[in-house]
Coordinates of C-alpha atoms and ligand atoms in Angstrom, one line a residue:
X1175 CA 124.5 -77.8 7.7
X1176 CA 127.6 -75.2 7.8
X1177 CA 128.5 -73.2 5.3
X1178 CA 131.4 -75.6 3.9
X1179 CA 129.3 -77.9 3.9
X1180 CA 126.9 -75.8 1.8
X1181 CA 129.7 -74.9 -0.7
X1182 CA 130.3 -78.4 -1.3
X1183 CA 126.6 -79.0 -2.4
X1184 CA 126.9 -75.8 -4.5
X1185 CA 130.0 -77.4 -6.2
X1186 CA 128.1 -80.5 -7.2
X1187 CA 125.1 -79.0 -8.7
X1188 CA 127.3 -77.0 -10.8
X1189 CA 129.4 -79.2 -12.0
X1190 CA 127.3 -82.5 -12.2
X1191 CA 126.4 -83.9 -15.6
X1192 CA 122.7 -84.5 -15.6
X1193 CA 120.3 -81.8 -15.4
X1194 CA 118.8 -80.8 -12.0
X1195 CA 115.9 -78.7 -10.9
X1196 CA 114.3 -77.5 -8.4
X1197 CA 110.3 -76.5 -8.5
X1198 CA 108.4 -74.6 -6.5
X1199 CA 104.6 -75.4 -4.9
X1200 CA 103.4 -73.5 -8.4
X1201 CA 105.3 -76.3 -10.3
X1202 CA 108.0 -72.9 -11.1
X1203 CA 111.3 -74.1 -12.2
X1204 CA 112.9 -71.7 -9.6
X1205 CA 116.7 -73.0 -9.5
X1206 CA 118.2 -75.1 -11.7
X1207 CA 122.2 -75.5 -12.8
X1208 CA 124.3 -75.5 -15.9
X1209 CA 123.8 -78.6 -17.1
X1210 CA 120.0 -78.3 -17.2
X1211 CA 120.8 -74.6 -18.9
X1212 CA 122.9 -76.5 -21.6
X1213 CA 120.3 -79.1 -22.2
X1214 CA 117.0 -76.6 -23.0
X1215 CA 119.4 -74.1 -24.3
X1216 CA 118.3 -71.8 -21.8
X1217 CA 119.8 -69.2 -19.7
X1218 CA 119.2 -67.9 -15.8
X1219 CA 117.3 -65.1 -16.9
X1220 CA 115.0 -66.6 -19.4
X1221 CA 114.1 -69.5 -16.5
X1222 CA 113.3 -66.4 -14.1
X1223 CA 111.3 -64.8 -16.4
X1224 CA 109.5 -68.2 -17.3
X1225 CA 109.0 -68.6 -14.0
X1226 CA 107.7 -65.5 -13.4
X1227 CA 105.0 -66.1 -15.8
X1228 CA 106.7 -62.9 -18.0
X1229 CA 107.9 -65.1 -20.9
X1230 CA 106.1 -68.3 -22.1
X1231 CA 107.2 -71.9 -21.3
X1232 CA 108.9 -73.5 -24.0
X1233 CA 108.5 -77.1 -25.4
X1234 CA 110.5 -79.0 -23.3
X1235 CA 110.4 -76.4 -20.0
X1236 CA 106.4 -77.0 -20.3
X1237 CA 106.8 -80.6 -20.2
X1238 CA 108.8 -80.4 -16.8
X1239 CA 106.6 -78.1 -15.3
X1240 CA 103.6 -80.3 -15.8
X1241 CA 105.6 -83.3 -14.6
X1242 CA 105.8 -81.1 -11.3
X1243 CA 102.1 -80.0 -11.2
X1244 CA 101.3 -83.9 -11.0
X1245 CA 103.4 -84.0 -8.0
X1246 CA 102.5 -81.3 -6.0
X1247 CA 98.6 -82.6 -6.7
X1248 CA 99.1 -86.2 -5.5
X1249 CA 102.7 -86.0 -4.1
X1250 CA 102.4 -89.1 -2.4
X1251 CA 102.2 -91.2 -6.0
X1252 CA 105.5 -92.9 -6.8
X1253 CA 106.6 -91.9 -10.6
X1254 CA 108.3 -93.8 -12.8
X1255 CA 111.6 -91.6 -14.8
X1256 CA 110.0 -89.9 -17.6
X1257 CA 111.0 -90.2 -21.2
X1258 CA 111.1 -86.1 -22.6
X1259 CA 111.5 -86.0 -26.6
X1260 CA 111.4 -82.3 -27.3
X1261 CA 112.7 -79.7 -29.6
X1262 CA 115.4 -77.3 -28.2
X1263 CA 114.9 -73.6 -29.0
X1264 CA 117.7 -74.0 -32.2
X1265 CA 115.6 -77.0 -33.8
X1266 CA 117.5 -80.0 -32.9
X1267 CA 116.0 -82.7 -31.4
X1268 CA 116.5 -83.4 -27.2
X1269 CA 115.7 -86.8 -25.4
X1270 CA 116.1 -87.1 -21.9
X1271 CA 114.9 -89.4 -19.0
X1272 CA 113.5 -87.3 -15.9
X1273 CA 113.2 -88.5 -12.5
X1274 CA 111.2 -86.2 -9.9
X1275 CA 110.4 -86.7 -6.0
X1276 CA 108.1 -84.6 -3.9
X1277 CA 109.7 -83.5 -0.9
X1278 CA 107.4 -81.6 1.8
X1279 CA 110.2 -79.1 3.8
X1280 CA 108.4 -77.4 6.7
X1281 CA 104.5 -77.8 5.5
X1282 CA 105.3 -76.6 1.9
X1283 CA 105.8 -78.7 -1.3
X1284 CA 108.7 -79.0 -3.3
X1285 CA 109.8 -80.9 -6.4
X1286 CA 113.6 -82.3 -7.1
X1287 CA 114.6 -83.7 -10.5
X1288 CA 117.1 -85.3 -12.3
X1289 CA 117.5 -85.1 -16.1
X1290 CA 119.9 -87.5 -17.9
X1291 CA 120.4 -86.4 -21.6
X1292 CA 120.1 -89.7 -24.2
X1293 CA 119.7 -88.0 -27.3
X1294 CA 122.7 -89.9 -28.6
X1295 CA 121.7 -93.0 -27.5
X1296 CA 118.0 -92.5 -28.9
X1297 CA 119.6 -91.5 -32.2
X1298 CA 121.7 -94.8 -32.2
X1299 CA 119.1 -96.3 -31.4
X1300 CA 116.7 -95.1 -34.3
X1301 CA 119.4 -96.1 -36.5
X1302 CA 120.1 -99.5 -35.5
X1303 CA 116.0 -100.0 -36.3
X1304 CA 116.5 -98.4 -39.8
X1305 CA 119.2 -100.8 -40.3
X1306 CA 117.3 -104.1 -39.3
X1307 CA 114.3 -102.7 -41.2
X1308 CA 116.8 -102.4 -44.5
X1309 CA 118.3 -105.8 -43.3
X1310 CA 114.8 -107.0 -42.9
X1311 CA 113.7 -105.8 -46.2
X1312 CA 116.6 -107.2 -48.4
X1313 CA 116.3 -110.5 -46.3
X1314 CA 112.5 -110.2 -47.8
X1315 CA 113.9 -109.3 -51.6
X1316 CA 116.5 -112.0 -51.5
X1317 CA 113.7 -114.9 -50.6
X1318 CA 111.6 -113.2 -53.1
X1319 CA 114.3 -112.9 -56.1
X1320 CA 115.0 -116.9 -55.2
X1321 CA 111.5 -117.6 -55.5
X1322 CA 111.2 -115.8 -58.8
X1323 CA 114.3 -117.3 -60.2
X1324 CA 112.8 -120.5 -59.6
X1325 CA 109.7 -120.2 -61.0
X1326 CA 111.7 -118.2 -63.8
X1327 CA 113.7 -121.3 -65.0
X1328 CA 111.0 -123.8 -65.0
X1329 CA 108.6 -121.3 -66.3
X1330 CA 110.4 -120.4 -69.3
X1331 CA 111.7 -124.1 -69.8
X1332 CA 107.8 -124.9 -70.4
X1333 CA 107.5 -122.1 -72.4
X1334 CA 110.5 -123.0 -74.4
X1335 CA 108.4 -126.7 -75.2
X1336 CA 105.7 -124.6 -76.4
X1337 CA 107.0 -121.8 -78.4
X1338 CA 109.6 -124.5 -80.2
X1339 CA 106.5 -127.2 -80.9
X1340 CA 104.6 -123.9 -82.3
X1341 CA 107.5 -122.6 -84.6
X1342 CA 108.0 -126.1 -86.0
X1343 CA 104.2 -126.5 -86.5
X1344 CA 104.4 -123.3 -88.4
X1345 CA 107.8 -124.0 -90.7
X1346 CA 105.0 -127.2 -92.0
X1347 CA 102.0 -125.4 -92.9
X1348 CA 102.1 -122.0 -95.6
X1349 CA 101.3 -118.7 -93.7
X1350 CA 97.8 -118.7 -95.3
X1351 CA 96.3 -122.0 -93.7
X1352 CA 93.1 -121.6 -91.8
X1353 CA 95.2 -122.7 -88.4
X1354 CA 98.2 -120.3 -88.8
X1355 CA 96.0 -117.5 -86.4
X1356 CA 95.6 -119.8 -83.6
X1357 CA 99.4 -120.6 -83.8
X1358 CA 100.2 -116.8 -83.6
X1359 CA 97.9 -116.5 -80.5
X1360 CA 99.4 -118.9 -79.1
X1361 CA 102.6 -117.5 -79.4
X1362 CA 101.3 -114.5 -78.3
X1363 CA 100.6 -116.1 -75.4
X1364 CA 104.4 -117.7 -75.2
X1365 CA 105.3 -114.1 -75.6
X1366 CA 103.1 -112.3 -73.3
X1367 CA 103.8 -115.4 -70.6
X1368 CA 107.4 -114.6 -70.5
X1369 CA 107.0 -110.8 -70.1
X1370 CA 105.5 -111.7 -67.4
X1371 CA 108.4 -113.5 -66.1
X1372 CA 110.5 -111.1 -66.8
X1373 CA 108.5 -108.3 -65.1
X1374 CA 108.7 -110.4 -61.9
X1375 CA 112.1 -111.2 -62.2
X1376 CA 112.7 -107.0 -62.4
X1377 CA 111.3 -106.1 -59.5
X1378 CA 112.9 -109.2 -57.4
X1379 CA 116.3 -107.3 -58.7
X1380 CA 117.5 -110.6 -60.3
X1381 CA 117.4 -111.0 -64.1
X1382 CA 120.8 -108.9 -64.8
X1383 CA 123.0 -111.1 -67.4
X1384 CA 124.5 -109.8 -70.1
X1385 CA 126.0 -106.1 -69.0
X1386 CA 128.1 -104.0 -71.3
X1387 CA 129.0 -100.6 -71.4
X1388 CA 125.6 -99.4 -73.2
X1389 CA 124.9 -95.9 -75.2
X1390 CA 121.4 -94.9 -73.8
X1391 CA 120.5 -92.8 -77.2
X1392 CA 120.9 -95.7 -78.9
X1393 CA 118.1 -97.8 -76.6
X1394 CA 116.0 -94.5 -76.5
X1395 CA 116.0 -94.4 -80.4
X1396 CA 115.1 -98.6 -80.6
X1397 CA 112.4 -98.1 -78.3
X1398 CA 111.1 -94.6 -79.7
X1399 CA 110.8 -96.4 -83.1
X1400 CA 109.9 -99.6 -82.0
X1401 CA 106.8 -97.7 -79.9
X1402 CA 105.9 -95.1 -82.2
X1403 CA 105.3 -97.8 -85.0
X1404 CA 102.4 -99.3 -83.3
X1405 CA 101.2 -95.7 -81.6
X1406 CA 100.9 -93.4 -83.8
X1407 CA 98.5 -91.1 -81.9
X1408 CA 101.5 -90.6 -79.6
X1409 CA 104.2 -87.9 -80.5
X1410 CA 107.5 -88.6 -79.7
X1411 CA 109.9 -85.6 -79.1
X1412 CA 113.4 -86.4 -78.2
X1413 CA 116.3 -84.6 -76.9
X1414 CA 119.5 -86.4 -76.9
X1415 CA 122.9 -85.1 -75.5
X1416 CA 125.5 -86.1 -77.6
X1417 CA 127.9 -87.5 -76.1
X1418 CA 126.2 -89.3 -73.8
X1419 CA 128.3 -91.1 -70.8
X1420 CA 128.2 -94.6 -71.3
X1421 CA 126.8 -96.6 -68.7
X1422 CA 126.6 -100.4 -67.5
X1423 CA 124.1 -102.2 -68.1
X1424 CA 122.2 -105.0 -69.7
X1425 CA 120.2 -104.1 -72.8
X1426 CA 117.7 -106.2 -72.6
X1427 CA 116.4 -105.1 -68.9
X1428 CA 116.5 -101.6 -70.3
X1429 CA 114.9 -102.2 -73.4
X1430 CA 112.0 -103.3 -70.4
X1431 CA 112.6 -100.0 -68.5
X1432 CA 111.8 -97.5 -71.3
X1433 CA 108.6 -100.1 -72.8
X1434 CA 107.3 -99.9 -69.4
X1435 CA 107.6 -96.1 -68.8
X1436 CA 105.9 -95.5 -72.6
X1437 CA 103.1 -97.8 -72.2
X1438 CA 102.5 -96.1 -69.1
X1439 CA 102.7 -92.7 -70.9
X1440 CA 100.6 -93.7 -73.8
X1441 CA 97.6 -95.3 -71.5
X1442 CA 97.7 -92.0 -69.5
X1443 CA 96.8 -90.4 -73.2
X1444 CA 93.7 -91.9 -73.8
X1445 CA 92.9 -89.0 -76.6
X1446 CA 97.1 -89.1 -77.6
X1447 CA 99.2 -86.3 -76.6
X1448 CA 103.3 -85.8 -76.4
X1449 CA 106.0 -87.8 -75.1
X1450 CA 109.0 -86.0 -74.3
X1451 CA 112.0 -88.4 -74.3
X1452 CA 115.3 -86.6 -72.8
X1453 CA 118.9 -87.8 -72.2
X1454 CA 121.8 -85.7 -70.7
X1455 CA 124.5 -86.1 -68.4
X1456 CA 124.1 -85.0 -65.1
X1457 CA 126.1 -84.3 -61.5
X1458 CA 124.4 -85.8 -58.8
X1459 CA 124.8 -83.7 -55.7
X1460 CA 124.1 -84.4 -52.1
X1461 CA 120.6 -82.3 -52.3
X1462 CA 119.6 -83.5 -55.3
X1463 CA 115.7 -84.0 -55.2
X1464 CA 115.0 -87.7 -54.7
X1465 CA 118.7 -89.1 -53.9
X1466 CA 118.4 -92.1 -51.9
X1467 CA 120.8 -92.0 -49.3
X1468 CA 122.6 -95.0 -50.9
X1469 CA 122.8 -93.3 -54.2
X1470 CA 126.5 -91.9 -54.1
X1471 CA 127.0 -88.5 -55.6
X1472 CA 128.5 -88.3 -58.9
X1473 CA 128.5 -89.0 -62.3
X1474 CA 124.6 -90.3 -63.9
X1475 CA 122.4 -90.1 -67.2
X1476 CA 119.2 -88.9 -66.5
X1477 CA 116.5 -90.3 -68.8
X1478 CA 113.0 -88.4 -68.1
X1479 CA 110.3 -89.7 -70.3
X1480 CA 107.7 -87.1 -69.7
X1481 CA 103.9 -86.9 -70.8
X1482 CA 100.9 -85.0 -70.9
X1483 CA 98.6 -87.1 -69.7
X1484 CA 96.2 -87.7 -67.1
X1485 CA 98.6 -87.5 -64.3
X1486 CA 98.6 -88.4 -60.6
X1487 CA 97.2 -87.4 -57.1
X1488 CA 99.2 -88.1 -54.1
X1489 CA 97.8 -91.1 -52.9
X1490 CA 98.4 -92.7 -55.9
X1491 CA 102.0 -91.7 -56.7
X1492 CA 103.0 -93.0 -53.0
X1493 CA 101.8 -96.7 -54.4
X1494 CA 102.5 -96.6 -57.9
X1495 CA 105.6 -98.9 -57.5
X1496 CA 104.3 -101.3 -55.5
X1497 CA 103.8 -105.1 -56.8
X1498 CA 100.7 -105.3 -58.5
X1499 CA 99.5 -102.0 -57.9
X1500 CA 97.3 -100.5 -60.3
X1501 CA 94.5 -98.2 -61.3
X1502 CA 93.7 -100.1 -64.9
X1503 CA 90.9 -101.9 -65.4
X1504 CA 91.9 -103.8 -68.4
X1505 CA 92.7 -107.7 -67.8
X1506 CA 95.9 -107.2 -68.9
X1507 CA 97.2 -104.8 -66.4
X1508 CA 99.0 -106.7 -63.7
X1509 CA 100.4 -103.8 -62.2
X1510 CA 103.7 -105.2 -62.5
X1511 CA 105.3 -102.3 -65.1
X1512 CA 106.9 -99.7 -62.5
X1513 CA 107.6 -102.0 -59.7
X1514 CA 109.5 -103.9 -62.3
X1515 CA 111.4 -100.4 -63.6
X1516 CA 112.2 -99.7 -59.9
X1517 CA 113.8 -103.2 -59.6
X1518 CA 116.1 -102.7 -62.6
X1519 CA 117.4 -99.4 -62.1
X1520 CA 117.9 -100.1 -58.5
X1521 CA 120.3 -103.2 -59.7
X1522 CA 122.1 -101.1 -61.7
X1523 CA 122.6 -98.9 -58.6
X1524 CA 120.4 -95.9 -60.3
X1525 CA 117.5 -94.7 -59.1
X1526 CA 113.9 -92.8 -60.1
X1527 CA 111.8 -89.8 -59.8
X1528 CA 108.9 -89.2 -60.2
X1529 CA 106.5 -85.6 -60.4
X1530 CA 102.8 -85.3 -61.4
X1531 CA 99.8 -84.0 -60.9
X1532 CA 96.1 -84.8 -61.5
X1533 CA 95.6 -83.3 -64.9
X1534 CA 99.2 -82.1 -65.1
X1535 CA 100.8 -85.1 -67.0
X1536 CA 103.7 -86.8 -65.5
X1537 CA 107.3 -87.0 -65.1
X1538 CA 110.0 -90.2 -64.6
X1539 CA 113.5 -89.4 -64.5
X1540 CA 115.6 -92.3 -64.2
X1541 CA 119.2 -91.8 -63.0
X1542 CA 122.0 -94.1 -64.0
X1543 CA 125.3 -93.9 -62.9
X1544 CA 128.2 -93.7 -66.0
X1545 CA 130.7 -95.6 -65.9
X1546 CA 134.7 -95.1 -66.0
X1547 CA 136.5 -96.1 -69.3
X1548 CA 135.5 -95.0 -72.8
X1549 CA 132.9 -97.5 -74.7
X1550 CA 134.8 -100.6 -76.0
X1551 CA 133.5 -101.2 -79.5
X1552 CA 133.9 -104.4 -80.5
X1553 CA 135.5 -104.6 -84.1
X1554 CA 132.9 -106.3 -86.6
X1555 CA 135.5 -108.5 -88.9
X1556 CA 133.5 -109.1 -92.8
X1557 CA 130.2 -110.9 -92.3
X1558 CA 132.4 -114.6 -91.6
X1559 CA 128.7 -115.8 -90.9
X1560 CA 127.0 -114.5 -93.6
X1561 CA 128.7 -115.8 -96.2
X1562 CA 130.0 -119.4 -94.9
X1563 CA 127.6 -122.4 -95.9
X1564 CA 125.6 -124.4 -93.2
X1565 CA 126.4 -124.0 -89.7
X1566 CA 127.5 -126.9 -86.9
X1567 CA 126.3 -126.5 -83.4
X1568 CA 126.6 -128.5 -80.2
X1569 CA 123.6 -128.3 -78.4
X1570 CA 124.1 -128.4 -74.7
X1571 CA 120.9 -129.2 -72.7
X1572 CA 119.6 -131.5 -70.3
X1573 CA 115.8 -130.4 -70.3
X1574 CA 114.8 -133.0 -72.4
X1575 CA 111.6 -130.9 -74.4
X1576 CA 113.9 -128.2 -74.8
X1577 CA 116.4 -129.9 -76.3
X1578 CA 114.5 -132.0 -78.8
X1579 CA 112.8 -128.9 -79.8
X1580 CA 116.3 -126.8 -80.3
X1581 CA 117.6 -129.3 -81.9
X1582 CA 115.2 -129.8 -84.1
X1583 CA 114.1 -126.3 -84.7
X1584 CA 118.0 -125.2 -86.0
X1585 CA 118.2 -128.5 -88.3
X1586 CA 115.4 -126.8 -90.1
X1587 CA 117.1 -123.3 -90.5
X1588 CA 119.6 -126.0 -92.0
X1589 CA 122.1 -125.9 -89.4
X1590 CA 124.3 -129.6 -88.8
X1591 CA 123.6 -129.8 -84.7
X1592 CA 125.4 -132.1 -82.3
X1593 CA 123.1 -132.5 -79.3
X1594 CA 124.6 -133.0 -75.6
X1595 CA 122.1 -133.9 -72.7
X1596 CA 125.0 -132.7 -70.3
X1597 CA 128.1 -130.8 -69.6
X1598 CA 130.5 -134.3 -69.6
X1599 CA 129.0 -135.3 -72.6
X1600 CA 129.7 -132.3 -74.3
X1601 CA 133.0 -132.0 -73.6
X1602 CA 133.5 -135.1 -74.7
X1603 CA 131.9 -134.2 -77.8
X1604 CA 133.8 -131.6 -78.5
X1605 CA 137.4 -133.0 -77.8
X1606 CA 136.3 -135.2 -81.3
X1607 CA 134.9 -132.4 -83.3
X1608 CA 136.2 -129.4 -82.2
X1609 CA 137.1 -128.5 -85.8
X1610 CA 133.7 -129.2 -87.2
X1611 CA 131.7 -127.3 -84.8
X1612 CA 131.4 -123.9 -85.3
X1613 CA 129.2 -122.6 -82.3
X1614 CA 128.3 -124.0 -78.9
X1615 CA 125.0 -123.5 -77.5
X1616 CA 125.2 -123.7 -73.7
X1617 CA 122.4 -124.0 -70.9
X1618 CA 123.6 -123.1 -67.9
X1619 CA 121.9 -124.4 -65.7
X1620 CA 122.5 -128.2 -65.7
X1621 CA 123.1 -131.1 -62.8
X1622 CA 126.2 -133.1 -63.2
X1623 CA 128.9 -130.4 -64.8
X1624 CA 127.7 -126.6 -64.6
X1625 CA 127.2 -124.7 -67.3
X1626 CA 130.2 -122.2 -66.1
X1627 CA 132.3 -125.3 -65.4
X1628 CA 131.2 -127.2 -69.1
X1629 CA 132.6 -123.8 -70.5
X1630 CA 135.9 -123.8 -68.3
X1631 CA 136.6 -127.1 -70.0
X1632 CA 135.8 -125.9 -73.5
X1633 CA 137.9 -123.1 -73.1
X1634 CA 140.8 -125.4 -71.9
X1635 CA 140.4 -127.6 -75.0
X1636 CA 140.5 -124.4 -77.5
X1637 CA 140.6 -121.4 -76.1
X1638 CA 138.7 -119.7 -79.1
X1639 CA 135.7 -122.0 -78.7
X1640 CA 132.3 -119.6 -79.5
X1641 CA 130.2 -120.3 -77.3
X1642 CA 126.3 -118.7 -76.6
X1643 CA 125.0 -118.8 -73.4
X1644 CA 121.0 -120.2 -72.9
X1645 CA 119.1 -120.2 -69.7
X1646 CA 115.7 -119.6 -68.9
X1647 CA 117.2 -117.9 -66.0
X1648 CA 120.6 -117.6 -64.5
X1649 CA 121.5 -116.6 -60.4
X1650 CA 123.0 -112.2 -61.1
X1651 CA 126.2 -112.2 -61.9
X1652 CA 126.6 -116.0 -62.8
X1653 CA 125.9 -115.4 -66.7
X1654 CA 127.7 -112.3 -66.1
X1655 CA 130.9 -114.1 -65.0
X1656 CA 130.6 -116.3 -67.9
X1657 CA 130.3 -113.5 -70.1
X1658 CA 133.2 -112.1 -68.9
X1659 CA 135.5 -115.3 -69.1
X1660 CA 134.9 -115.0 -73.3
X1661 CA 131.3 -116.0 -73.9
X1662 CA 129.9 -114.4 -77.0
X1663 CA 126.3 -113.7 -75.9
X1664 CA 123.4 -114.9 -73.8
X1665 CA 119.8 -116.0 -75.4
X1666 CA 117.0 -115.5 -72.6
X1667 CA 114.5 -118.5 -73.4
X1668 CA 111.9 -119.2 -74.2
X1669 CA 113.3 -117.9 -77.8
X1670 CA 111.8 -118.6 -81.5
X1671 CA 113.8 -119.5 -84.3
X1672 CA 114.3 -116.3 -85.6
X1673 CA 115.6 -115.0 -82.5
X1674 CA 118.4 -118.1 -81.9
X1675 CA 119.5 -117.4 -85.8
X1676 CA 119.6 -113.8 -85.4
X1677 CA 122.1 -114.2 -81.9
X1678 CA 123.7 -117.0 -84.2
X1679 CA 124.4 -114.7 -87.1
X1680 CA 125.4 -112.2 -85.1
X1681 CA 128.0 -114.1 -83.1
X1682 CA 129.3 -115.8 -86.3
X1683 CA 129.8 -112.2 -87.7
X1684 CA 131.4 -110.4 -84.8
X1685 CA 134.7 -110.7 -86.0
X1686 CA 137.5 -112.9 -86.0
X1687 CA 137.7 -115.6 -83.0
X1688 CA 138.7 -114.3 -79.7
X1689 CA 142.3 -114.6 -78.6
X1690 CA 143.0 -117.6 -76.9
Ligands
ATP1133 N1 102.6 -91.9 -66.9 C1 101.7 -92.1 -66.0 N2 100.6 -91.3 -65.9 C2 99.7 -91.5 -65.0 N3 99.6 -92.5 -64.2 C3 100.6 -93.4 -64.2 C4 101.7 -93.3 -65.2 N4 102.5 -94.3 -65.0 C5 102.0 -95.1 -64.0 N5 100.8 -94.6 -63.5 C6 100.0 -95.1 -62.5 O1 100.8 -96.1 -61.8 C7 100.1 -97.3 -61.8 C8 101.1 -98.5 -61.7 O2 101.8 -98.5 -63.0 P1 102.4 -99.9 -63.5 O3 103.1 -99.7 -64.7 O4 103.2 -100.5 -62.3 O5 101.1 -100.8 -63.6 P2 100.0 -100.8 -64.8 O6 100.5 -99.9 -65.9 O7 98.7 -100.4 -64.1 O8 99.9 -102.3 -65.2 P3 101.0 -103.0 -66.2 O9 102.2 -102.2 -66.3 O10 101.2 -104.3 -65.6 O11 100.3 -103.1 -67.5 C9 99.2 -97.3 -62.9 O12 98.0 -98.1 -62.8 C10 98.8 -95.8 -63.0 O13 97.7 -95.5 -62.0
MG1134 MG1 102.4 -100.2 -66.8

C-alpha cells in the first residue's frame, strides 16, 4: 500500500460515522477515531492511559475490551454484533451495536470493530412500548368501565324494585311495628348494595354526570359534619383557604372521594386521633412531587386529608390503590375505597399523593385542577315549590318494576303522576298536558326514543319544560350533555322517597323556569 493510498484510509477512519477500534493481543484499545471518542466521551489521552493500564476502564470502554478478550481466546468463533447499553462519563445513557473480527497479521492477534450509535432509536423505541402499554391499559379500563356500566344499570334497576317495594311497605305500617327493623336492614342493604356500585363504577372512571363548577369547602364542610356526627372519637381540624378556586366536578363522586379518604383515616385510628382536613390553592410546577406526566402544570386545589394513624410501610403503599386490595379483615372491606378515589380524581383530570409511614400516620393530597370563569350561582326565585299545592309529574320509564314502584311511591307523597313506558309515549303525553304537568321525570336509558332524544322533543314542544334526569347509570358525558341542553338535575337510582321529593323540591324551587 503507498502512502496515498494510506492517506486515504486515514481520511475514512476519521471522518466515518460509526465508531471504530482497533485492539491489541491484550484486548488494549490502542487506536481508535473521533467518532468512537465522541461516543464514550473520551479523549486520545485518556484511551492511552486506559490502555496503559494507568487509568481504569470505564463502563462502556470495559465492555469493549472484554468483547476483545473473547476474541483473542477463541478467535476462530464467529460473533454475532453486540448490543452495548452503558452510561457515558456525563450520565446520559449510550446504546450501540458492536461488531468485532479477529484478524491474525504476521503470527499476532488483532481485533477490528465497528460501533453504530442507536441510542435514538432505543429511546424511540422505549417510547413507542410506553405508549402501547398506556394504549393497552386504557383499552383494559374502557372494557372494564363498559362492563361496570352494565352491570351498573341493571344492578341499580333491581335495587330500585327493592328499595321502592320497601319504602312503600314502610309508608303502611307506623315506625314502631315489630317488622319496621327488618325493613331498615334491608334498606341498608339497598344502600350498602349501591355503594358498591358506585365504588366500581369510580375506579372504571365512568360514573361522572352531573358536573358544575363546585366550591370544595363547601363538600369538605358536608362531609366533616356528616362524618364527625357518627365518629366522634375522631377530631376534625380544618383549614380552609378562602377563596377557594372553583373547580369542575360532580358532587356526588366527590362527596365519595372525601368518605372514602375519612373512613380510611378513622379505621387507621383504632384508639381515635386527629384528622387534619386542608384546602388551598396551589401552582403545579413541572417538579412538583408526584405529577404524572399527563397532569399539565397549572392552576389545582389541593385537598390533603391527613391522620395520625397507624400508617404505612412500602410494600403496602405501592398496592393500596389497587382493586380490591386490602389489609382489613372486617367482611365489609372490599378494598374498593382508594382504587375508587383514584378513578374519580383521575376523570376529573386531577391526581393524588400519598406519604406515610408505619407508625407515622398518613397523608392524601388530592389535586384538582380549577377551572376558568368565576362560579355561576344559580339565582334561587321564592320557594315556587314550597308553597304550590300538589305536584304533576310524567313519569318516563320503560323498566317495568321501576316504574310501578315510582309511580306509586310519588302518588303517596301526594303528587298527580302521568306514567310513560317510553320516550314516544311521553311525548305524546305531554303535547296534551303540557300545562298540567309541572315536572318530567326522565330515564335515560330507554329502547325506542332515547332519553337525550325524548328530551330534544320536550324541549321543542316548550322550551321551559323541567325536566329531572333518572338513570341507574348513564355512558360519561351523556347525562352531562343533557345537563347542559337545560336539564334541571340528575337522580342516581336506586333512590327512596325522600331523596326523589327532596331533588323535586329543590328543582321546583330553583327559581323561575328557564328561558326558552
Ligand atoms: N389512612 C390510612 N392509613 C393507613 N392505611 C391506609 C389508609 N388508607 C388506606 N390504607 C391502606 O390501604 C388499603 C386499601 O384501602 P381502600 O380504601 O382501598 O380499601 P379498604 O379500606 O381496605 O376497604 P374499603 O374501602 O372497601 O372498606 C387499606 O386496607 C389500608 O391497608
Ligand atoms: Mg377504605
Amino acid at each position: 500500500m503507498n502512502e496515498n493510498q494510506l492517506r486515504l484510509l486515514r481520511t475514512l477512519f476519521d471522518i466515518a460515522p460509526c465508531g471504530i477500534l482497533i485492539a491489541d493481543s491484550d484486548a488494549r484499545i490502542v487506536k481508535a477515531n473521533p467518532a468512537f471518542m465522541a461516543m464514550f466521551g473520551t479523549t486520545p489521552a485518556e484511551l492511552a492511559q486506559v490502555a496503559a493500564g494507568t487509568a481504569p476502564a470505564g463502563e462502556g470502554l470495559a465492555v469493549l475490551m472484554r468483547r476483545c478478550r473473547d476474541h483473542i481466546a477463541a478467535p476462530e468463533t464467529q460473533r454475532a454484533a453486540l448490543r452495548v447499553e452503558v452510561t457515558r462519563k456525563d450520565g446520559s445513557p449510550f446504546v450501540g451495536t458492536v461488531c468485532t473480527q479477529a484478524i491474525d497479521l504476521g503470527g499476532r492477534m488483532w481485533v477490528a470493530g465497528f460501533i453504530q450509535d442507536i441510542t435514538g432509536q432505543a429511546l424511540m423505541e422505549k417510547e413507542r412500548e410506553l405508549i402501547s402499554a398506556q394504549g393497552r391499559q386504557a383499552q383494559k379500563m374502557e372494557a372494564i368501565g363498559t362492563l361496570a356500566g352494565g352491570i351498573a344499570h341493571d344492578f341499580n334497576n333491581l335495587l330500585m324494585g327493592i328499595q321502592g317495594n320497601v319504602s312503600l311497605i314502610m309508608l303502611n305500617k307506623d315506625p314502631g311495628h315489630r317488622d319496621a327493623v327488618y325493613l331498615k336492614n334491608i334498606e341498608r342493604a339497598v344502600a350498602r348494595g349501591s355503594e358498591l356500585t358506585r365504588q366500581v363504577l369510580g375506579f372504571a372512571r365512568s360514573g361522572k354526570y352531573e358536573v358544575r363548577p363546585t366550591d370544595f369547602n363547601h363538600l369538605i364542610e358536608r362531609a366533616a359534619a356528616l362524618f364527625g356526627r357518627s365518629r366522634k372519637e375522631v377530631t376534625i381540624r380544618k383549614i380552609l383557604q378562602e377563596p377557594l378556586w372553583t373547580i369542575e366536578a360532580d358532587a356526588d363522586q366527590m362527596d365519595q372521594v372525601m368518605l372514602n379518604l375519612l373512613v380510611n383515616a378513622w379505621e387507621a385510628m383504632p384508639g381515635g386521633g386527629e384528622v387534619v382536613l386542608e384546602t388551598a390553592n396551589v401552582t403545579v410546577e413541572e417538579n412538583t412531587p408526584g405529577r404524572p406526566p399527563d397532569a399539565p402544570p397549572g392552576r389545582y386545589i389541593c385537598i390533603t386529608v391527613a391522620d395520625t394513624g397507624v400508617g404505612m410501610d412500602a410494600q403496602t403503599q405501592a398496592r393500596i390503590f389497587e382493586p380490591f386490595f386490602t389489609t382489613k379483615k372486617t367482611g365489609s372491606a372490599t378494598g374498593l375505597g382508594l382504587s375508587s378515589v383514584f378513578g374519580v380524581v383521575q376523570n376529573h383530570h386531577g391526581f393524588i399523593t400519598v406519604r406515610s409511614g408505619k407508625g407515622r400516620g398518613t397523608t392524601f393530597r388530592v389535586y384538582l385542577p380549577a377551572s376558568a370563569p368565576p362560579p355561576v350561582h344559580r339565582a334561587a326565585a321564592p320557594g315556587a315549590g314550597n308553597s304550590r299545592g300538589p305536584i304533576t309529574l310524567l313519569l318516563v320509564e320503560d323498566e317495568e318494576m321501576v316504574a310501578a314502584i315510582a309511580e306509586q311511591m310519588l302518588a303517596r307523597v301526594g303528587h298527580r303522576v302521568f306514567l310513560a313506558r317510553s320516550g314516544a309515549e311521553a311525548v305524546a303525553i305531554y303535547q296534551e298536558q303540557r300545562d298540567a304537568i309541572d315536572l318530567v321525570i326522565l330515564d335515560m336509558i330507554m329502547p325506542g326514543l332515547s332519553g337525550a332524544d325524548t328530551f330534544d322533543r320536550l324541549k321543542a314542544i316548550d322550551p321551559a319544560v323541567r325536566v329531572l334526569l333518572s338513570s341507574g347509570y348513564s355512558l360519561d358525558g351523556q347525562a352531562q350533555e343533557i345537563m347542559d341542553r337545560g336539564c334541571l338535575g340528575f337522580i342516581q337510582k336506586p333512590f327512596s322517597i325522600e331523596q326523589l321529593s327532596q331533588k323535586i323540591r329543590a328543582i321546583l324551587s330553583a327559581g323561575e323556569r328557564p328561558p326558552g
